[in-house]
Short mmCIF file of C-alpha atoms in Angstrom, two decimals:
data_model
loop_
_atom_site.label_atom_id
_atom_site.label_comp_id
_atom_site.label_asym_id
_atom_site.label_seq_id
_atom_site.Cartn_x
_atom_site.Cartn_y
_atom_site.Cartn_z
CA MET A 1101 0.00 0.00 0.00
CA ALA A 1102 1.32 3.44 -0.94
CA VAL A 1103 2.18 5.64 2.04
CA LEU A 1104 1.64 9.39 2.22
CA VAL A 1105 3.33 11.94 4.48
CA ASP A 1106 1.54 15.01 5.82
CA SER A 1107 4.58 17.29 5.85
CA HIS A 1108 2.85 20.18 7.62
CA CYS A 1109 0.09 20.10 10.24
CA HIS A 1110 -0.56 21.72 13.62
CA LEU A 1111 -1.54 18.99 16.08
CA ASP A 1112 -0.86 21.29 19.04
CA PHE A 1113 -3.62 23.72 18.04
CA PRO A 1114 -6.73 23.90 20.25
CA ASP A 1115 -8.85 22.45 17.41
CA PHE A 1116 -7.33 19.03 18.15
CA ALA A 1117 -6.96 19.30 21.93
CA SER A 1118 -9.60 16.73 22.82
CA GLU A 1119 -8.81 14.13 20.16
CA VAL A 1120 -5.17 14.06 19.09
CA ASP A 1121 -5.08 10.28 19.47
CA GLU A 1122 -8.12 9.83 17.25
CA VAL A 1123 -6.77 12.24 14.62
CA VAL A 1124 -3.45 10.39 14.44
CA ALA A 1125 -5.27 7.04 14.26
CA ARG A 1126 -7.52 8.24 11.42
CA ALA A 1127 -4.47 9.41 9.51
CA HIS A 1128 -2.84 6.02 9.89
CA ASP A 1129 -6.01 4.26 8.73
CA ALA A 1130 -6.13 6.52 5.66
CA GLY A 1131 -2.60 5.55 4.62
CA VAL A 1132 -0.77 8.56 6.08
CA GLY A 1133 2.35 7.00 7.51
CA LEU A 1134 3.92 10.07 9.07
CA MET A 1135 3.04 13.62 10.13
CA VAL A 1136 5.15 16.66 10.97
CA THR A 1137 3.53 18.96 13.51
CA ILE A 1138 4.87 22.45 12.89
CA SER A 1139 6.00 25.00 15.46
CA THR A 1140 4.55 28.50 15.24
CA LYS A 1141 5.46 29.74 18.74
CA ILE A 1142 8.75 29.03 20.45
CA SER A 1143 7.04 29.68 23.78
CA GLN A 1144 4.95 26.53 23.17
CA PHE A 1145 7.79 24.35 21.89
CA ASP A 1146 7.63 22.00 24.88
CA ARG A 1147 4.00 21.20 24.08
CA ILE A 1148 4.80 20.57 20.42
CA VAL A 1149 7.66 18.22 21.29
CA ALA A 1150 5.47 16.39 23.80
CA ILE A 1151 2.98 15.52 21.04
CA ALA A 1152 5.78 14.26 18.79
CA GLU A 1153 7.16 12.15 21.63
CA ARG A 1154 3.77 10.48 22.16
CA PHE A 1155 3.55 9.00 18.68
CA PRO A 1156 6.20 7.07 16.73
CA ASN A 1157 4.84 8.46 13.44
CA VAL A 1158 4.77 12.14 14.47
CA TYR A 1159 7.77 14.47 14.23
CA CYS A 1160 8.03 18.23 14.73
CA THR A 1161 9.89 21.43 13.93
CA VAL A 1162 11.10 24.38 15.98
CA GLY A 1163 10.40 27.96 14.98
CA ILE A 1164 8.32 31.12 15.04
CA HIS A 1165 5.63 31.94 12.47
CA PRO A 1166 6.01 35.40 10.90
CA HIS A 1167 2.69 36.39 12.48
CA GLU A 1168 4.34 35.87 15.87
CA ALA A 1169 7.70 37.47 15.07
CA ALA A 1170 7.07 40.50 17.29
CA SER A 1171 5.09 38.86 20.09
CA GLU A 1172 7.23 35.77 20.76
CA PRO A 1173 10.49 35.99 22.74
CA GLU A 1174 13.40 37.27 20.64
CA THR A 1175 15.11 34.11 19.44
CA ASP A 1176 18.51 33.90 17.79
CA THR A 1177 20.11 31.19 15.68
CA ALA A 1178 21.96 29.66 18.64
CA ARG A 1179 18.73 29.09 20.57
CA LEU A 1180 17.03 27.50 17.57
CA VAL A 1181 20.03 25.23 17.02
CA GLU A 1182 19.99 24.23 20.68
CA LEU A 1183 16.31 23.26 20.60
CA ALA A 1184 16.76 21.46 17.28
CA GLN A 1185 19.03 18.91 18.95
CA HIS A 1186 15.96 17.04 20.16
CA PRO A 1187 15.75 13.81 18.09
CA LYS A 1188 12.11 14.41 17.19
CA VAL A 1189 12.88 17.82 15.64
CA VAL A 1190 13.31 17.42 11.89
CA GLY A 1191 12.97 20.98 10.56
CA ILE A 1192 13.36 24.70 11.28
CA GLY A 1193 10.28 26.92 11.14
CA GLU A 1194 7.79 27.74 10.10
CA THR A 1195 9.29 31.10 9.33
CA GLY A 1196 9.16 33.59 6.51
CA LEU A 1197 7.32 36.72 5.43
CA ASP A 1198 3.60 37.53 5.48
CA TYR A 1199 2.77 40.92 3.99
CA PHE A 1200 -0.92 40.08 3.59
CA TYR A 1201 -1.84 40.28 7.27
CA GLU A 1202 1.32 41.93 8.62
CA HIS A 1203 0.53 40.88 12.18
CA ALA A 1204 4.19 41.67 12.90
CA PRO A 1205 6.28 44.55 11.50
CA ARG A 1206 8.24 43.59 8.40
CA GLU A 1207 11.53 44.33 10.15
CA ALA A 1208 10.72 41.82 12.90
CA GLN A 1209 9.70 39.21 10.32
CA ILE A 1210 12.91 39.64 8.37
CA ARG A 1211 15.07 39.51 11.50
CA ALA A 1212 13.40 36.26 12.62
CA PHE A 1213 13.60 34.82 9.11
CA ARG A 1214 17.36 35.36 9.00
CA ALA A 1215 17.80 33.74 12.43
CA HIS A 1216 15.91 30.67 11.25
CA ILE A 1217 17.93 30.49 8.04
CA GLY A 1218 21.09 30.53 10.13
CA ALA A 1219 19.77 27.58 12.13
CA ALA A 1220 18.87 25.66 8.98
CA ARG A 1221 22.35 26.30 7.58
CA GLU A 1222 24.05 25.16 10.80
CA THR A 1223 21.92 22.07 11.41
CA GLN A 1224 21.21 21.23 7.75
CA LEU A 1225 17.60 20.63 8.77
CA PRO A 1226 15.10 21.92 6.19
CA LEU A 1227 13.78 25.46 6.48
CA VAL A 1228 9.96 25.52 6.40
CA VAL A 1229 9.04 28.79 4.69
CA HIS A 1230 5.71 30.60 4.87
CA THR A 1231 5.34 33.36 2.30
CA ARG A 1232 2.28 35.41 1.42
CA ASP A 1233 2.19 38.56 -0.70
CA ALA A 1234 5.96 38.75 -0.27
CA ASP A 1235 7.33 36.92 -3.30
CA ALA A 1236 10.05 39.41 -4.24
CA ASP A 1237 11.43 39.84 -0.72
CA THR A 1238 11.26 36.11 -0.02
CA ALA A 1239 13.20 35.23 -3.18
CA SER A 1240 15.73 38.01 -2.61
CA LEU A 1241 16.38 37.12 1.01
CA LEU A 1242 16.68 33.38 0.32
CA THR A 1243 19.06 33.99 -2.57
CA GLU A 1244 21.20 36.38 -0.52
CA GLU A 1245 21.38 33.97 2.40
CA MET A 1246 22.10 30.96 0.18
CA GLU A 1247 25.23 32.75 -1.04
CA LYS A 1248 26.51 32.75 2.56
CA GLY A 1249 26.23 28.96 2.76
CA ALA A 1250 23.76 26.38 1.52
CA PHE A 1251 20.74 25.16 3.46
CA PRO A 1252 17.82 22.88 2.53
CA GLY A 1253 14.21 24.03 2.55
CA LEU A 1254 10.71 24.14 1.14
CA LEU A 1255 7.98 26.64 0.44
CA HIS A 1256 5.00 25.29 2.37
CA CYS A 1257 1.33 25.64 1.39
CA PHE A 1258 2.50 27.04 -1.94
CA THR A 1259 0.07 29.51 -3.56
CA SER A 1260 2.51 31.98 -5.10
CA SER A 1261 3.54 32.66 -8.69
CA GLN A 1262 5.27 30.32 -11.08
CA LYS A 1263 8.19 32.77 -10.97
CA LEU A 1264 8.68 32.24 -7.24
CA ALA A 1265 8.37 28.48 -7.71
CA GLU A 1266 11.11 28.58 -10.33
CA GLU A 1267 13.33 30.76 -8.13
CA ALA A 1268 12.86 28.40 -5.18
CA LEU A 1269 13.55 25.34 -7.31
CA ALA A 1270 16.74 26.97 -8.59
CA LEU A 1271 17.88 27.28 -4.96
CA GLY A 1272 17.29 23.55 -4.44
CA PHE A 1273 14.04 24.03 -2.53
CA TYR A 1274 10.97 21.82 -2.61
CA ILE A 1275 7.36 22.91 -3.12
CA SER A 1276 4.68 21.67 -0.70
CA LEU A 1277 1.04 21.69 -1.76
CA SER A 1278 -2.01 21.98 0.49
CA GLY A 1279 -5.74 21.55 -0.03
CA ILE A 1280 -5.82 24.88 -1.85
CA VAL A 1281 -4.66 23.06 -4.98
CA THR A 1282 -8.04 21.27 -5.07
CA PHE A 1283 -10.09 24.48 -5.09
CA LYS A 1284 -11.93 25.51 -8.26
CA SER A 1285 -10.49 29.00 -7.86
CA ALA A 1286 -6.90 27.68 -7.98
CA ALA A 1287 -6.47 27.40 -11.77
CA GLU A 1288 -3.26 29.45 -11.79
CA LEU A 1289 -1.75 27.37 -8.99
CA GLN A 1290 -2.79 24.16 -10.75
CA GLU A 1291 -1.01 25.29 -13.90
CA THR A 1292 2.13 26.04 -11.89
CA VAL A 1293 2.00 22.56 -10.34
CA ARG A 1294 2.07 21.04 -13.81
CA HIS A 1295 5.48 22.66 -14.30
CA VAL A 1296 7.02 21.68 -10.95
CA PRO A 1297 9.13 18.50 -11.26
CA LEU A 1298 7.55 15.55 -9.48
CA GLU A 1299 10.79 14.94 -7.60
CA ARG A 1300 10.43 18.33 -5.86
CA ILE A 1301 6.81 18.06 -4.66
CA LEU A 1302 5.53 17.39 -1.14
CA VAL A 1303 1.95 17.32 0.11
CA GLU A 1304 0.50 18.68 3.35
CA THR A 1305 -2.72 19.65 5.06
CA ASP A 1306 -1.73 22.75 7.09
CA SER A 1307 -4.53 21.41 9.28
CA PRO A 1308 -6.70 22.44 11.00
CA TYR A 1309 -6.98 24.91 8.10
CA LEU A 1310 -7.64 24.63 4.35
CA ALA A 1311 -9.54 21.37 4.08
CA PRO A 1312 -9.43 20.09 0.50
CA ILE A 1313 -12.40 19.34 -1.69
CA PRO A 1314 -14.52 17.29 -0.94
CA LYS A 1315 -13.99 18.20 2.75
CA ARG A 1316 -13.94 21.96 2.28
CA GLY A 1317 -15.72 23.83 5.06
CA LYS A 1318 -14.82 21.20 7.65
CA ARG A 1319 -11.96 21.26 10.10
CA ASN A 1320 -8.98 19.85 8.25
CA GLU A 1321 -6.91 16.97 9.61
CA PRO A 1322 -3.96 14.86 8.40
CA SER A 1323 -6.11 12.05 6.96
CA PHE A 1324 -7.49 14.53 4.42
CA VAL A 1325 -4.08 14.84 2.72
CA VAL A 1326 -5.23 11.87 0.63
CA HIS A 1327 -7.57 14.19 -1.31
CA THR A 1328 -4.83 16.72 -1.97
CA ALA A 1329 -2.54 13.96 -3.18
CA MET A 1330 -5.19 12.66 -5.57
CA LYS A 1331 -5.55 16.11 -7.14
CA VAL A 1332 -1.80 16.55 -7.48
CA ALA A 1333 -1.56 13.11 -9.10
CA GLU A 1334 -4.22 14.18 -11.60
CA LEU A 1335 -2.34 17.40 -12.39
CA LYS A 1336 0.94 15.53 -12.85
CA GLY A 1337 -0.66 12.77 -14.93
CA VAL A 1338 0.46 9.93 -12.67
CA ALA A 1339 -1.31 7.25 -10.66
CA ALA A 1340 -2.18 8.00 -7.04
CA GLY A 1341 0.24 5.33 -5.83
CA GLU A 1342 3.09 6.76 -7.86
CA LEU A 1343 2.40 10.23 -6.47
CA ALA A 1344 2.36 8.89 -2.92
CA ASP A 1345 5.64 7.03 -3.40
CA ALA A 1346 7.31 10.02 -5.04
CA THR A 1347 6.24 12.57 -2.43
CA SER A 1348 7.21 10.27 0.43
CA GLU A 1349 10.64 9.69 -1.11
CA ASN A 1350 10.98 13.44 -1.62
CA PHE A 1351 10.09 13.99 2.03
CA LEU A 1352 12.75 11.56 3.21
CA ARG A 1353 15.36 13.14 0.95
CA LEU A 1354 14.60 16.61 2.33
CA PHE A 1355 13.82 15.72 5.96
CA SER A 1356 16.97 13.66 6.28
CA ARG A 1357 16.76 13.21 10.05
CA VAL A 1358 13.61 11.09 9.68
CA PRO A 1359 14.56 7.39 9.48
CA ARG A 1360 13.29 5.65 6.38
CA GLU A 1361 11.55 2.97 8.43
CA ALA A 1362 9.41 5.68 10.06
CA VAL A 1363 7.68 6.15 6.70
CA PHE A 1364 8.13 2.68 5.22
CA PRO A 1365 8.09 0.15 8.09
CA GLN A 1366 9.95 -3.07 7.32
#
C-alpha cells in the first residue's frame, strides 16, 4: 500500500486538543504513515515536542511563524540550534514573510527569518518557509542567504507565482502543496504545479486549516491529505500510488533526520 506523508500540520492547536489520538489514528487508517507537527510559537515548543514524543509516526519542527515574530520571545540562531538537537525535531520553522496580514512589523519578520535560516544552515535541517504577498522579498532574502552557505528548505502551502516556484527550485528548494490546490479558484496554482518537477513536490494539510475538496468547510486533519494527493496526481498525470511514493521519497530526501523505516516500516 502506498504511504503518504503530511509534511505540515498543527496537532498542538486547540482544534485538536480533545482528540489528538483519534486524529493520528484516522491518519494512519487513511494511509498517512507520518506527520510533521509544525512549530509557530517558540514559547509553546515543549508542548509541540510532547505531542511528537507520544507517537512514533509524528515528528516536529522548531520555529516562530512570521505572524508571531514581534510577540514571541526574541530568538537567535543559537537558541534554535539548541532546541533542534531534540531527536524528534526534523525541521526549522515555520518562518518567513507575510505581507498580507502583517501581524508583525516587516523588520521583525525579516530579522526572525534570518535567524531561522542561520539555524537551517548550521543544522542542515530543512527550512519551512511561509510566504504570502511577499514573493520578491522572499526570493531576494533566500538567494542572498544561500550565497553565505547552503541550506535545505521548502515553500510550504504554496500559492505563489510560477516565478517564485522557479526561483525556489533553482535554490534547491521543494514545493509543498495543500488543499488549496483542489479548489476551483486555484487554476493558476494548478497550472504552476504542472510545471514543478515531481521529484520536488511534497503534500500537506496545514490542518486544522484549508480542508481540501470534498472536505472543504470542515476542520482539516492529516487524513485529508489523501484528497490533496489525488488532485496533485491528476495534475501531474500519474497514478495515485506513484504520487504517494514520489512525495514520500521526496520527504525523506529533504527531511533527512527522519529514518526511512518511520515512513516505510519493514
